[in-house]
Structures are given as structure tokens and as C-alpha cells.
XYZ file of C-alpha atoms in Angstrom:
680
model
C -24.434 -16.911 -0.698
C -26.851 -19.313 -2.439
C -26.768 -19.398 -6.450
C -29.949 -17.939 -6.227
C -29.046 -14.884 -4.185
C -26.427 -14.508 -6.420
C -27.460 -14.414 -9.485
C -29.071 -11.231 -8.296
C -25.219 -10.390 -9.028
C -23.506 -11.623 -11.843
C -25.514 -11.886 -14.783
C -24.352 -15.213 -15.654
C -23.420 -19.117 -13.758
C -22.959 -21.951 -14.358
C -22.835 -25.092 -12.592
C -19.754 -26.465 -12.064
C -18.511 -28.064 -14.557
C -14.738 -29.617 -15.260
C -12.763 -29.963 -18.042
C -11.337 -27.264 -20.743
C -13.732 -24.909 -22.161
C -14.330 -22.500 -25.135
C -14.495 -18.622 -25.194
C -18.081 -17.983 -26.306
C -17.465 -14.379 -26.684
C -16.473 -13.127 -29.185
C -16.900 -8.871 -29.202
C -15.925 -5.275 -27.339
C -17.963 -5.701 -23.731
C -17.777 -2.243 -21.848
C -14.785 -1.418 -19.718
C -16.642 -0.708 -15.698
C -16.300 -4.143 -14.492
C -19.698 -5.906 -15.229
C -20.253 -8.450 -16.961
C -21.473 -7.739 -20.525
C -23.702 -9.925 -22.653
C -20.559 -10.172 -24.635
C -18.846 -12.825 -21.935
C -21.262 -15.420 -21.981
C -21.171 -17.849 -19.966
C -18.017 -18.154 -16.822
C -15.367 -19.908 -18.109
C -14.347 -20.832 -14.015
C -16.602 -20.582 -11.439
C -16.016 -20.866 -7.170
C -17.991 -21.194 -4.450
C -18.274 -17.908 -2.127
C -17.604 -18.359 1.675
C -13.498 -19.403 0.935
C -10.661 -17.415 0.539
C -9.735 -17.521 4.409
C -12.152 -16.080 5.663
C -11.418 -12.370 4.054
C -14.276 -11.417 1.719
C -12.763 -9.420 -0.592
C -9.790 -12.373 -1.374
C -13.421 -14.272 -2.271
C -13.599 -14.927 -5.578
C -16.241 -15.800 -7.165
C -16.842 -16.506 -11.802
C -14.052 -15.659 -13.989
C -15.070 -14.438 -17.635
C -13.329 -14.286 -21.040
C -14.150 -12.651 -23.858
C -11.616 -10.941 -26.833
C -12.362 -8.930 -30.099
C -9.560 -8.608 -33.164
C -7.567 -6.393 -30.994
C -7.388 -7.309 -27.449
C -8.612 -9.690 -24.655
C -11.198 -9.524 -22.134
C -10.995 -11.057 -18.279
C -13.360 -10.175 -15.636
C -13.680 -11.907 -12.248
C -16.208 -11.226 -9.640
C -15.637 -11.066 -5.693
C -17.654 -12.071 -3.395
C -17.437 -8.402 -1.197
C -17.558 -4.806 -2.689
C -13.950 -4.107 -4.242
C -14.438 -0.264 -4.584
C -15.124 0.250 -0.716
C -13.087 -2.219 0.950
C -10.374 -0.423 -1.774
C -8.083 -3.494 -0.271
C -7.112 -6.510 -2.370
C -4.590 -8.176 -4.992
C -5.118 -9.919 -7.397
C -3.216 -11.755 -10.130
C -3.608 -13.640 -13.280
C -1.843 -16.068 -15.334
C -1.450 -16.974 -18.636
C 0.128 -19.988 -19.802
C 0.051 -19.456 -23.945
C 2.674 -23.077 -24.406
C 0.784 -25.444 -22.951
C 3.634 -27.059 -21.081
C 6.604 -26.978 -18.593
C 8.759 -24.416 -20.276
C 7.476 -21.180 -18.200
C 7.734 -19.238 -14.918
C 8.719 -21.752 -11.787
C 8.355 -18.387 -9.681
C 5.911 -14.913 -9.138
C 6.228 -12.335 -10.081
C 5.359 -10.355 -7.063
C 6.883 -12.895 -5.141
C 4.450 -14.907 -4.085
C 4.548 -17.876 -2.292
C 2.713 -19.941 -5.064
C 3.818 -22.147 -7.676
C 2.431 -23.476 -10.841
C 2.418 -27.326 -11.663
C 4.606 -28.343 -14.475
C 1.690 -28.759 -17.151
C 0.539 -24.963 -16.907
C 3.188 -22.732 -16.318
C 2.552 -19.659 -16.935
C 4.380 -16.697 -19.679
C 2.676 -13.929 -18.693
C 1.604 -12.730 -15.373
C -1.405 -9.360 -15.060
C -1.124 -8.002 -11.703
C -3.507 -4.876 -9.879
C -4.151 -3.803 -6.809
C -7.348 -2.501 -5.459
C -5.608 0.048 -3.169
C -6.122 3.831 -5.246
C -8.911 5.610 -6.035
C -9.806 6.174 -8.876
C -9.329 2.402 -10.117
C -7.490 2.092 -13.548
C -4.420 0.239 -15.756
C -2.112 2.615 -13.317
C -2.733 -0.187 -10.772
C -1.419 -2.421 -12.768
C 1.634 -4.660 -14.245
C 2.244 -6.853 -17.028
C 4.919 -9.693 -16.658
C 7.029 -11.315 -19.012
C 8.539 -14.774 -18.310
C 11.979 -15.450 -19.687
C 12.526 -18.883 -20.186
C 16.677 -17.777 -21.197
C 17.270 -15.617 -17.981
C 14.519 -17.884 -15.795
C 13.535 -14.544 -14.384
C 10.458 -12.102 -14.783
C 10.471 -8.595 -16.582
C 7.724 -5.830 -16.092
C 6.621 -4.649 -19.540
C 4.118 -1.779 -18.891
C 0.773 -2.060 -17.943
C -2.161 -2.623 -18.392
C -4.741 -1.336 -21.690
C -7.704 -0.716 -19.685
C -8.707 -1.664 -15.999
C -12.357 -0.940 -13.826
C -14.060 -2.133 -10.972
C -17.709 -1.492 -9.997
C -19.124 -1.740 -6.497
C -21.573 -4.198 -5.446
C -21.833 -6.733 -2.784
C -20.573 -9.144 -5.043
C -18.285 -6.736 -7.625
C -16.378 -6.778 -10.849
C -12.785 -6.421 -11.747
C -12.074 -6.418 -15.702
C -8.607 -5.770 -17.513
C -7.909 -5.922 -21.083
C -4.908 -6.506 -23.190
C -3.840 -6.399 -26.153
C -3.892 -9.816 -27.802
C -0.542 -8.911 -29.499
C 1.327 -8.339 -26.227
C 0.859 -12.016 -25.223
C 1.818 -13.729 -28.606
C -2.510 -13.748 -30.177
C -2.436 -17.489 -29.250
C -5.193 -19.469 -30.463
C -5.728 -20.776 -26.907
C -4.700 -19.807 -23.402
C -4.935 -21.331 -20.108
C -5.802 -19.306 -17.560
C -6.254 -19.079 -13.714
C -6.712 -15.365 -11.754
C -5.874 -15.261 -7.536
C -6.351 -12.904 -4.827
C -3.412 -12.296 -2.498
C -2.467 -9.869 0.494
C -0.371 -6.949 1.011
C 2.785 -9.392 2.460
C 5.721 -9.789 -0.050
C 5.379 -13.548 0.837
C 1.447 -13.763 1.259
C 0.469 -17.013 -0.467
C -2.643 -17.495 -3.032
C -5.894 -16.906 -0.759
C -8.130 -17.739 -3.501
C -8.996 -19.050 -7.056
C -11.522 -19.277 -10.017
C -10.331 -22.569 -11.641
C -11.506 -25.023 -12.773
C -13.564 -26.981 -8.956
C -12.098 -29.956 -8.912
C -8.374 -27.993 -9.159
C -9.794 -24.549 -6.592
C -7.055 -23.668 -4.466
C -8.094 -22.766 -1.404
C -6.141 -21.377 1.759
C -6.336 -21.628 5.181
C -3.262 -18.998 6.431
C -1.174 -16.591 4.997
C 1.993 -19.000 4.652
C 1.482 -21.976 3.292
C 2.615 -22.173 -0.171
C -0.600 -21.979 -3.172
C -0.164 -24.993 -5.646
C -2.237 -23.482 -8.435
C -3.178 -25.707 -12.482
C -3.725 -22.928 -14.255
C -5.553 -25.231 -16.146
C -8.909 -23.259 -17.570
C -8.383 -23.397 -20.942
C -9.957 -20.786 -23.536
C -10.011 -21.061 -27.347
C -9.798 -17.151 -28.718
C -13.346 -16.872 -30.585
C -13.328 -14.806 -34.272
C -15.311 -12.496 -35.884
C -17.003 -9.878 -37.526
C -17.382 -6.760 -35.148
C -20.295 -5.344 -35.292
C -20.204 -3.675 -31.637
C -19.190 0.078 -31.565
C -16.535 1.872 -29.658
C -17.855 3.702 -26.182
C -16.207 5.866 -23.661
C -14.316 4.552 -21.135
C -12.882 7.747 -19.542
C -11.970 11.368 -19.972
C -9.145 12.947 -17.994
C -6.504 15.966 -18.584
C -3.986 15.407 -20.165
C -0.635 14.942 -17.829
C -1.442 17.724 -15.518
C -2.983 20.461 -18.228
C -6.394 21.549 -18.030
C -6.520 22.902 -21.445
C -6.093 19.779 -22.748
C -8.044 16.351 -22.645
C -7.083 12.999 -23.033
C -10.336 10.439 -24.099
C -9.853 7.029 -24.008
C -11.779 4.730 -26.318
C -13.002 0.799 -25.584
C -10.912 0.350 -28.574
C -8.498 1.516 -30.983
C -10.810 3.833 -33.400
C -10.427 5.133 -36.895
C -7.881 7.827 -37.923
C -9.660 9.167 -39.642
C -13.120 10.364 -37.170
C -11.528 10.293 -34.185
C -9.202 13.302 -35.647
C -11.772 15.486 -36.579
C -11.882 18.365 -34.293
C -15.830 18.232 -34.792
C -16.157 14.790 -33.377
C -15.814 15.688 -29.746
C -17.760 18.797 -26.905
C -16.436 19.820 -23.435
C -18.282 21.950 -20.516
C -16.829 25.585 -21.135
C -14.172 25.206 -23.570
C -13.942 23.923 -27.943
C -12.189 21.698 -28.939
C -9.493 23.188 -31.357
C -7.672 19.558 -32.157
C -7.546 15.965 -32.110
C -4.235 13.841 -32.057
C -5.074 10.056 -32.582
C -2.614 9.073 -29.502
C 0.321 5.240 -30.235
C -1.924 3.733 -28.195
C -4.825 4.038 -30.737
C -7.560 4.110 -28.431
C -6.689 6.871 -26.808
C -6.822 10.657 -27.738
C -5.435 13.776 -27.239
C -7.714 16.742 -27.096
C -5.728 20.342 -27.037
C -8.462 23.469 -25.716
C -9.399 27.063 -26.916
C -9.202 27.661 -22.572
C -8.491 25.787 -19.978
C -11.291 23.633 -18.460
C -13.170 25.367 -15.512
C -12.826 24.904 -11.656
C -15.420 23.222 -9.364
C -18.086 21.768 -11.088
C -19.080 18.733 -13.420
C -17.735 19.108 -17.056
C -18.867 16.844 -20.065
C -16.911 15.735 -22.430
C -18.993 13.830 -25.922
C -17.922 12.036 -28.669
C -20.315 11.537 -31.659
C -19.196 10.508 -35.281
C -15.658 8.412 -34.194
C -15.767 5.201 -35.849
C -13.989 1.835 -34.871
C -11.239 -0.061 -37.160
C -13.770 -1.827 -38.746
C -16.328 1.300 -38.931
C -18.706 0.621 -36.193
C -19.661 4.281 -35.153
C -20.065 5.315 -31.228
C -23.460 5.105 -30.314
C -24.667 8.953 -29.597
C -27.210 7.831 -26.763
C -25.905 10.048 -24.474
C -24.302 7.037 -21.526
C -21.587 5.003 -23.595
C -20.380 7.992 -25.446
C -20.071 10.590 -22.345
C -18.031 11.229 -19.980
C -18.325 13.215 -16.878
C -15.736 14.585 -14.259
C -15.325 16.932 -11.857
C -11.838 18.817 -11.093
C -10.162 19.802 -8.775
C -6.757 22.423 -8.466
C -4.422 21.656 -5.723
C -1.591 24.518 -3.714
C 0.992 22.367 -2.221
C 3.450 23.894 0.278
C 6.420 22.039 1.583
C 8.043 24.064 4.275
C 11.840 22.419 3.568
C 13.457 24.803 5.662
C 14.261 22.822 9.503
C 15.567 20.351 7.422
C 17.459 22.448 5.058
C 19.372 23.232 7.964
C 21.168 19.972 7.854
C 20.309 18.478 4.634
C 20.596 21.655 2.028
C 22.894 19.958 -1.339
C 24.490 23.992 -1.005
C 26.325 25.105 -2.914
C 24.360 22.867 -5.773
C 20.753 23.353 -5.601
C 18.006 21.596 -3.997
C 15.426 19.480 -5.711
C 12.293 18.868 -4.048
C 9.779 16.818 -5.243
C 6.267 14.938 -4.484
C 5.351 10.832 -5.001
C 2.194 9.785 -3.984
C -0.902 7.101 -5.407
C -2.720 9.994 -7.857
C -2.378 10.913 -10.565
C -1.195 13.686 -11.541
C 1.290 12.679 -8.730
C 2.447 9.407 -9.000
C 5.106 7.236 -7.846
C 6.633 6.073 -10.521
C 8.799 7.954 -11.750
C 10.437 9.089 -9.162
C 11.466 13.184 -9.782
C 8.924 13.393 -12.201
C 7.007 15.534 -10.658
C 8.908 18.559 -8.390
C 8.244 21.553 -6.307
C 9.467 25.125 -6.908
C 11.186 28.111 -4.399
C 10.103 31.002 -6.334
C 10.803 33.087 -3.242
C 13.892 30.844 -2.161
C 12.946 30.964 1.418
C 12.629 27.389 1.470
C 9.090 26.730 0.973
C 8.255 24.393 -2.045
C 5.074 25.280 -3.857
C 4.018 24.279 -7.093
C 0.167 23.173 -8.527
C -1.397 20.248 -9.253
C -5.012 19.262 -11.217
C -6.755 16.609 -9.782
C -9.694 15.011 -11.242
C -12.686 13.296 -9.797
C -15.794 11.252 -10.618
C -19.039 12.841 -10.738
C -22.088 11.010 -11.021
C -25.386 12.765 -10.815
C -23.857 15.419 -9.714
C -22.610 14.392 -7.034
C -18.725 14.487 -7.118
C -16.411 12.039 -4.469
C -13.951 12.656 -1.970
C -10.478 10.720 -2.485
C -7.745 10.353 -0.590
C -3.999 10.940 -1.686
C -0.733 9.417 -0.349
C 2.384 10.981 -0.896
C 5.776 11.678 0.014
C 8.190 14.294 -0.778
C 11.939 13.874 -2.146
C 15.290 15.105 -1.536
C 17.572 15.539 -4.452
C 15.584 13.074 -6.043
C 17.089 10.764 -3.802
C 15.845 11.099 0.103
C 12.552 10.436 0.756
C 11.531 11.592 4.126
C 11.459 8.709 7.093
C 7.208 9.610 8.733
C 4.397 7.270 7.100
C 2.976 8.009 4.196
C 0.889 11.195 4.480
C -2.486 11.242 3.933
C -4.821 13.400 2.044
C -8.877 13.945 1.459
C -8.968 15.801 -1.554
C -12.134 17.429 -1.102
C -15.058 16.575 -4.333
C -16.613 19.657 -4.125
C -14.653 22.592 -4.307
C -12.627 23.808 -6.775
C -9.521 24.843 -4.822
C -7.584 23.517 -1.645
C -4.072 24.464 -0.352
C -1.804 21.870 1.934
C 0.701 22.400 3.360
C 3.290 20.809 5.517
C 6.116 20.356 6.972
C 9.284 17.996 5.922
C 8.598 14.797 8.063
C 5.508 16.638 9.499
C 7.827 18.423 11.456
C 6.869 22.333 12.691
C 9.014 24.431 14.713
C 6.522 24.216 17.640
C 7.874 20.834 17.665
C 11.311 21.668 18.364
C 12.155 23.768 21.680
C 13.383 27.627 21.830
C 15.903 26.578 25.012
C 18.365 24.597 26.200
C 16.543 21.682 28.572
C 18.303 19.532 31.363
C 16.889 16.299 31.870
C 17.566 14.377 35.205
C 17.606 10.293 34.582
C 17.737 8.016 38.025
C 16.846 4.284 37.375
C 17.288 1.166 40.091
C 17.485 -2.411 39.509
C 14.063 -4.227 40.991
C 16.502 -7.058 42.259
C 19.528 -7.177 43.830
C 20.647 -3.244 43.466
C 23.360 -2.852 41.562
C 27.299 -2.117 43.059
C 28.919 1.118 41.274
C 31.943 -1.669 40.980
C 30.140 -4.089 38.945
C 28.243 -2.673 36.645
C 27.828 -0.078 34.083
C 24.523 1.560 33.206
C 23.963 4.214 29.543
C 21.711 6.242 28.814
C 21.024 5.961 24.199
C 18.119 7.747 22.572
C 17.008 9.249 19.305
C 17.425 13.589 20.352
C 21.403 14.400 20.698
C 23.095 14.274 23.118
C 21.509 11.067 23.313
C 22.419 8.557 20.514
C 22.090 5.164 19.830
C 25.230 3.924 19.969
C 26.859 0.914 21.323
C 28.775 1.590 23.716
C 27.068 4.026 24.800
C 28.727 7.499 25.201
C 26.436 8.889 28.359
C 26.791 7.101 31.156
C 24.911 6.970 34.394
C 27.140 6.959 38.261
C 26.170 6.193 41.724
C 28.742 8.010 43.102
C 27.187 10.676 45.334
C 27.797 13.626 43.423
C 25.119 15.473 41.649
C 22.668 14.630 41.082
C 23.117 10.989 42.418
C 22.304 12.243 46.093
C 24.012 8.882 48.113
C 26.496 6.728 47.123
C 26.467 3.277 46.435
C 22.975 2.765 47.207
C 22.311 1.082 43.141
C 20.216 4.478 42.326
C 21.941 6.044 38.936
C 21.953 9.235 38.130
C 23.105 11.343 35.464
C 21.856 15.473 33.867
C 21.986 15.993 30.275
C 21.257 19.015 28.727
C 19.285 19.061 25.323
C 20.087 21.776 23.627
C 17.282 24.861 22.177
C 16.178 22.980 18.782
C 15.783 19.755 19.448
C 12.734 17.341 18.558
C 10.846 18.126 22.146
C 9.141 14.520 22.075
C 11.860 11.835 22.283
C 12.637 8.541 23.089
C 15.147 6.451 25.243
C 16.583 3.576 26.631
C 18.948 2.556 29.309
C 21.587 0.180 28.696
C 23.712 -2.882 31.339
C 26.518 -4.200 31.471
C 28.022 -6.142 34.323
C 31.850 -7.510 34.796
C 33.024 -9.954 33.320
C 30.762 -9.436 30.922
C 31.784 -6.757 28.256
C 28.775 -6.766 26.244
C 26.124 -3.746 26.848
C 21.839 -5.138 26.624
C 19.315 -3.286 26.198
C 16.231 -3.226 28.386
C 12.894 -3.898 27.594
C 13.200 -6.172 24.748
C 10.178 -6.319 22.923
C 8.686 -3.130 24.917
C 8.064 0.434 23.439
C 10.960 3.171 24.172
C 10.567 5.167 27.241
C 9.512 8.901 26.531
C 10.531 12.060 27.886
C 8.578 15.848 26.306
C 10.567 19.044 26.163
C 7.963 21.255 26.981
C 10.188 24.560 26.540
C 7.654 26.634 28.001
C 7.980 25.631 31.881
C 11.710 24.159 31.688
C 15.450 25.256 30.596
C 18.761 24.332 32.336
C 18.036 25.906 35.760
C 14.372 24.593 36.136
C 15.749 21.419 34.651
C 13.069 17.974 34.105
C 13.698 15.438 37.239
C 12.402 12.485 35.910
C 10.711 9.810 38.589
C 13.152 7.215 39.405
C 12.783 3.916 36.991
C 13.448 -0.133 36.752
C 15.462 -2.144 35.003
C 13.468 -3.559 32.507
C 10.642 -1.763 33.630
C 9.245 -0.268 30.767
C 5.950 -0.853 29.843
C 5.194 -4.679 30.169
C 7.005 -7.090 31.330
C 8.169 -9.467 27.995
C 9.137 -12.435 28.737
C 11.677 -15.132 30.936
C 11.366 -19.357 31.036
C 9.807 -19.770 34.560
C 9.655 -23.903 36.018
C 5.873 -23.022 37.234
C 4.378 -22.469 33.733
C 3.923 -25.232 30.882
C 5.881 -25.346 27.657
C 3.316 -24.093 25.099
C 2.895 -27.580 22.496
C 2.612 -24.855 19.411
C 3.678 -22.407 17.671
C 0.670 -20.115 17.774
C -0.155 -16.450 16.987
C -3.641 -14.924 18.617
C -5.805 -12.162 17.884
C -4.663 -9.294 18.351
C -7.342 -7.127 21.095
C -9.511 -5.498 21.290
C -9.487 -5.550 16.922
C -10.393 -2.641 15.499
C -8.879 -1.053 17.460
C -7.559 3.274 18.536
C -4.735 3.226 18.943
C -2.961 0.540 21.583
C -3.776 -3.540 21.216
C -1.707 -6.717 22.448
C -0.811 -9.336 20.380
C -0.112 -12.624 21.880
C 1.596 -15.649 20.536
C 3.257 -19.205 21.959
C 6.205 -20.671 21.647
C 6.875 -24.022 22.189
C 10.857 -23.608 22.299
C 13.607 -20.408 22.579
C 13.395 -18.898 19.419
C 14.570 -16.918 17.558
C 11.334 -14.329 16.949
C 10.399 -11.614 14.797
C 7.380 -9.921 15.440
C 6.738 -7.146 12.548
C 3.644 -4.915 11.681
C 2.567 -4.484 7.577
C 0.296 -2.784 5.841
C -1.246 -3.312 2.778
C 1.414 -2.801 -0.142
C 3.269 -5.337 1.947
C 6.121 -2.067 3.809
C 7.282 -2.167 7.238
C 5.689 -0.515 9.181
C 6.809 -1.112 13.016
C 9.529 -3.859 13.966
C 8.245 -5.051 17.524
C 10.330 -7.807 18.411
C 13.501 -8.624 16.948
C 15.724 -11.442 18.954
C 15.994 -14.483 20.843
C 12.375 -14.948 23.082
C 12.255 -18.365 25.286
C 9.691 -20.818 24.840
C 6.481 -19.929 27.078
C 2.590 -18.551 26.752
C 2.517 -13.873 25.704
C -0.229 -13.564 26.359
C -2.351 -11.247 29.019
C 0.577 -8.720 30.384
C 3.293 -10.757 28.857
C 1.628 -10.374 25.222
C 3.484 -7.252 23.781
C 1.641 -4.018 22.390
C 1.686 -1.995 19.734
C 0.588 1.710 19.919
C -0.085 2.520 16.448
C 2.714 4.533 15.177
C 6.019 3.475 12.536
C 9.177 3.107 12.961
C 10.375 6.910 13.582
C 7.136 6.569 16.994
C 4.652 8.738 14.386
C 1.070 7.905 14.206
C 0.110 5.849 10.910
C -3.059 6.287 9.243
C -6.854 4.332 10.053
C -6.851 1.410 7.969
C -5.813 -2.686 7.406
C -2.644 -3.572 8.611
C -1.324 -7.466 9.393
C 1.041 -8.955 12.165
C 3.788 -11.395 11.482
C 5.676 -13.215 13.912
C 8.584 -15.197 12.821
C 9.745 -18.433 15.461
C 12.617 -19.949 14.087
C 11.636 -21.858 10.569
C 8.384 -20.746 10.766
C 5.862 -17.924 10.374
C 1.883 -16.967 11.043
C 0.765 -13.890 9.663
C -2.836 -12.584 11.080
C -4.600 -8.943 10.458
C -6.093 -6.185 12.536
C -7.837 -3.157 11.808
C -6.777 0.451 13.101
C -9.733 3.226 13.536
C -8.975 6.191 14.473
């Protein structure tokens, strides 16, 4: 994007210039992710088109200002952070102008800072949740004595804007970083991988870091110098947000742009809210927040307006009653959650102790941290745990948004569901909604009602197996199968049913899967060849084999008879060394194909030497989704039929949701990461 076009999206863009800068802005900006005039010129600028080719990784400008209480930081991004809803950003702050400070990154990212300006503070935030706010952030403090980071709450305010060049705006109390007269800063973008590097920075141009991959260590200089400004505060407070307090629709927590006067802010007559009367107003410990108690619960399913008038800040500036900066409009939806725990508790109940079931999630009032703060009740004693939760939507021009809740259930505040996060879209136009779900998404329909026999056959594609020298086992995810090694379920080639002919190299077994078995399960064969004492799994780097127990068609008298399987042909050939194929010159992770995909994609790569390989899938938060390959592989090119396939499922075999995922290849001491998009 050229500078002329960028001027349409940023308030002010200055030419590239090296050397220290001074904060030219004193005052209180509106925290909305857009560049207010109070910021003045950008403290650091960066060209567009870098950031390793990822739009929301491409940083542009960094703006800084302060008032008498807070520092404000706003950085612009070449991309729409709100609609992309992905990406992580960190801002380092050096307050001492020396080499003392952090020697590592607070999130463990592959980033180091030069000795001149090592940071004492790190402001961290992620874009994965909506609506975006300070709850999506962390403040980290470096302890020089213990040489370690510790988290110190979240930002005092956070907002983002939606535009082709969007903005992310943060505020943090001056007192929280020691209120120095000068600070040195740098903001960088990164992904969800726990060892990702910095992709792009906004810093003095000559010292700008631009990543060419996701693995090379990033070196930051953290040298953008900003001097604290002083002056008389003439900026009136504004309403930043209004939200019901602690899942209670009879209260509203109002957040102002700055600390407010305790007299005018605690006057109940200073506030109106649609459909209710304000009974009391109480200033909170954070003096920019006021908790309102109402005479009745707020209504559901309609846009509600909170209006503040006559409220002053600590410098006697009165909020402007303009119907814009003194109001906040929102919409409430009540979600009735019913967690069916019946099947899970049959084998996992804490009885005689009471069973405790909680829900953790990504959208207030349901949060990931702390654990077990949102418990469900079992009023009927039927192992169906229930709870009512009120969620808030934005309401702009009478139009509400639809927000996404990711969540999981916990048992006894310790055991989490093993499947991937559940995802639920909250309808922004409904007053009430009901969510019914089973633990791990496993309902009675997913389990068999009768015993079912399954007959398995397997042979070797090359030289036939011999019953005298070869032992064949069968492992899987449903009893009577298990994943024990050595295997407890063996196949025979002895001519005794279900084996038809002794010594023909075809091994067989008939197993009974009892009623209550999970209908869809995975399995693999194992082989031990004398004189070897070790058992080896087939299909290294491939998917598992699968059986569906259809209890309407099959039983113990009418068994499922599997087709003859061939050892090591589960899906495709995963790779052996060949004398004719040229050995690749370098490790290379190629683009997956197709991309975007649904639900299968092939991941190709080359190995220049026999290597210990780890090929795994991660989500944008850095959580492991699926390990595709973990073990030794021969040198060669793993492309075409030899590529590794991913079917869009996690470790438990559950389908994952649409979104951006990362696939990372580790081979010996080298590592390469790429991203892909699953679109269902």
C-alpha cells in the first residue's frame, strides 16, 4: 500500500526518520482503536508488505501519548484485526535505558532484545476472542533478582478498530511501570505457536525486524524513545463500555476513559439505562469504573442504552452530553446451558463425594481463568447439569452482532473434556437460547445397544507371514482392544475359525465388542518377527484404521466381517529409502494442498537425511491439535502418494472447527512452520 493510500486509513503518517522521538501528545484519547488527534505524529513507522506475508502480522505505525494517569499505545496493522480475529501482539517497555532487563520473552517466543534496551515490562494481547477488551491481555513484569517474568494482571483498557488498516489501542497506568520520565518501546506481531518468532515490528526503520519464516530467532532493539509529556488535563471523560456485572442483569458496570470524580460519579442521578432505574452508583477500586445497581433486571432481546451525564474526571472536566461519547448501546441474550453428564459419570463419578461440573470458555461471563468459577447445578438429580448465563452483544444502529463462544466442561475442577473446544454461535437477535450437549460430544446414539462381533483379517503384501516366526497383534481404542504393548489381542493362522486355512499367511481373529461400546473406533495391527522381541506398529505416519459398529445391522450372530487388510497399507505408503530416488539437498516443508481444504489435505516435505521427525498440527493459540508423525523417517521426498495426510480431526478423532491452523515440521535440530486454512 503506498503512503497516499495509507493516509486514508491513518490520521497522520510521518516520513521515516531515525533517532529518538518524544511523546508530543498529552491528553486522554477515546479508547476505540482509532488515532485521535491527541496522539500527534507516529513515534515509529514501518512499511507495509512485510511481516512474512501475513496481513495481520504486518505492522505499520506506533503512536504513544499520556495523560496524568495513563500511558496510551496505539499501533496500526495492515489488515482488519477485527474480522480476521487472529494474531498476537506484544509491546516491550524499557524503563531504565540499560542492559538490565529481560533475557527471554514472557511467552517464551523466539525473540531476544539487544543489551542496550532490555525490557522490564511486556504488554501482551491476543485477537482470538470477540468482543475484544482488556480481558484479552496480560501485563508481565521482569524480576531482575530471580531473572524471571511474572504476570501482573491485564491492561487497564484495550480496544480495536475494523478497517483495511486497523488499529489496536491499549492503556496502562503510569504507576504500574514506575512512572519514568522516558521509556523505550517496540511492538511486535507473532502467531499462536509457543516458539514462534516476531513476524514484524514497528520501530525506528533502520532497526526494523522483518521475519522470513516462523522459526528464525528475532532480534529486537527496543529503541523507540518516548518522553513523558505533562500538562493540564482539559479532556473530558468518555464512556468506554457498559456491561452487566458478574452475570447479574440487575447491575451495570460502567467503564470511563479515565479515573472519575467520586462525588459526581457516585450520584445515581447521573445515569440512565433503558428499562430500569439506577438505585445506587459505587466507584470501584479501579477509579475509572462505576458499578450501578438497578431497581430491576435489564430486559433481554432489545438494544439497551446506558447514558452518563454530569460525571467529572479528577481535573473537573465534565463528560460531554452529546449522545455519542457519553452513551453505550448493548444487547443481552440469556443462554440456558444443559450439560448431559450421564454417560461420563457412569465410570467417572466422584461418588460418594458430590460431582462438580463447571464450564470454562472464551466469552464473559464464561472465562478460561480462573477454573471452576462457573459451576452448573443438577437440580433434578438426573446428571444433567444446568446454568443460566447472560451474554452481551454490541448494538450499532439497531443491528446486533453474532458472537462465538468456545468452551469446555470440567469435572471436579480438574478433569477437562478430551475433545477439542466446543464452538457455539450466540445469536445476537435472540432474547433467549438453549444449549444442550453431552460431555465430549458423546450421546447415547454414539454407543452400541447390543454386543457385536467383528472378524479381522490381515496379510503381508510381500513375503507371506509364517505362524512359526511371525506374531500379529491388534490394538485399538475400544474394549476388548487397548493400546498395550505387547498386545493382549492376537491373530492366528491356525485353520481354526475364523481362520479358514492354516499356514496361508492370512491371520485372523474374532472379537466381541460389548453393548455400550463407542460405535466409531480406531485400530492398528502390530507385528513381531522372531528372533526380534520388539512389537512394531504398522502405518507409521498414516491414519488409523477404522470400524463403525452398526448395531441395527450386526450382532454376535451376524458379525461384521472385515475385508482382508494388508500390513502397512492403512492409507498410503509413508516412506522407505530407495536406491534410485535422489536424496534431497535440504529440509523443506512445502505448502499443503489443497489450501484452503475440507476436510483432507496433504502435507509434503523433504528430508536430506534419516531424521527423527515430528510433524504436528497446532491451532492459533499454540495448542497441539494432532501429532501426525513422531518417529524416525528415511531420507527422501515425501510428496504425492508419500505426502502425510491430515483429515481435519484432533487426537481423539473429533472433527475440528473451521479456522487457521499451523503445521510444524521438526527434523533433528531443524524446524519449519507453515499455516493452512480449514473451511467447512
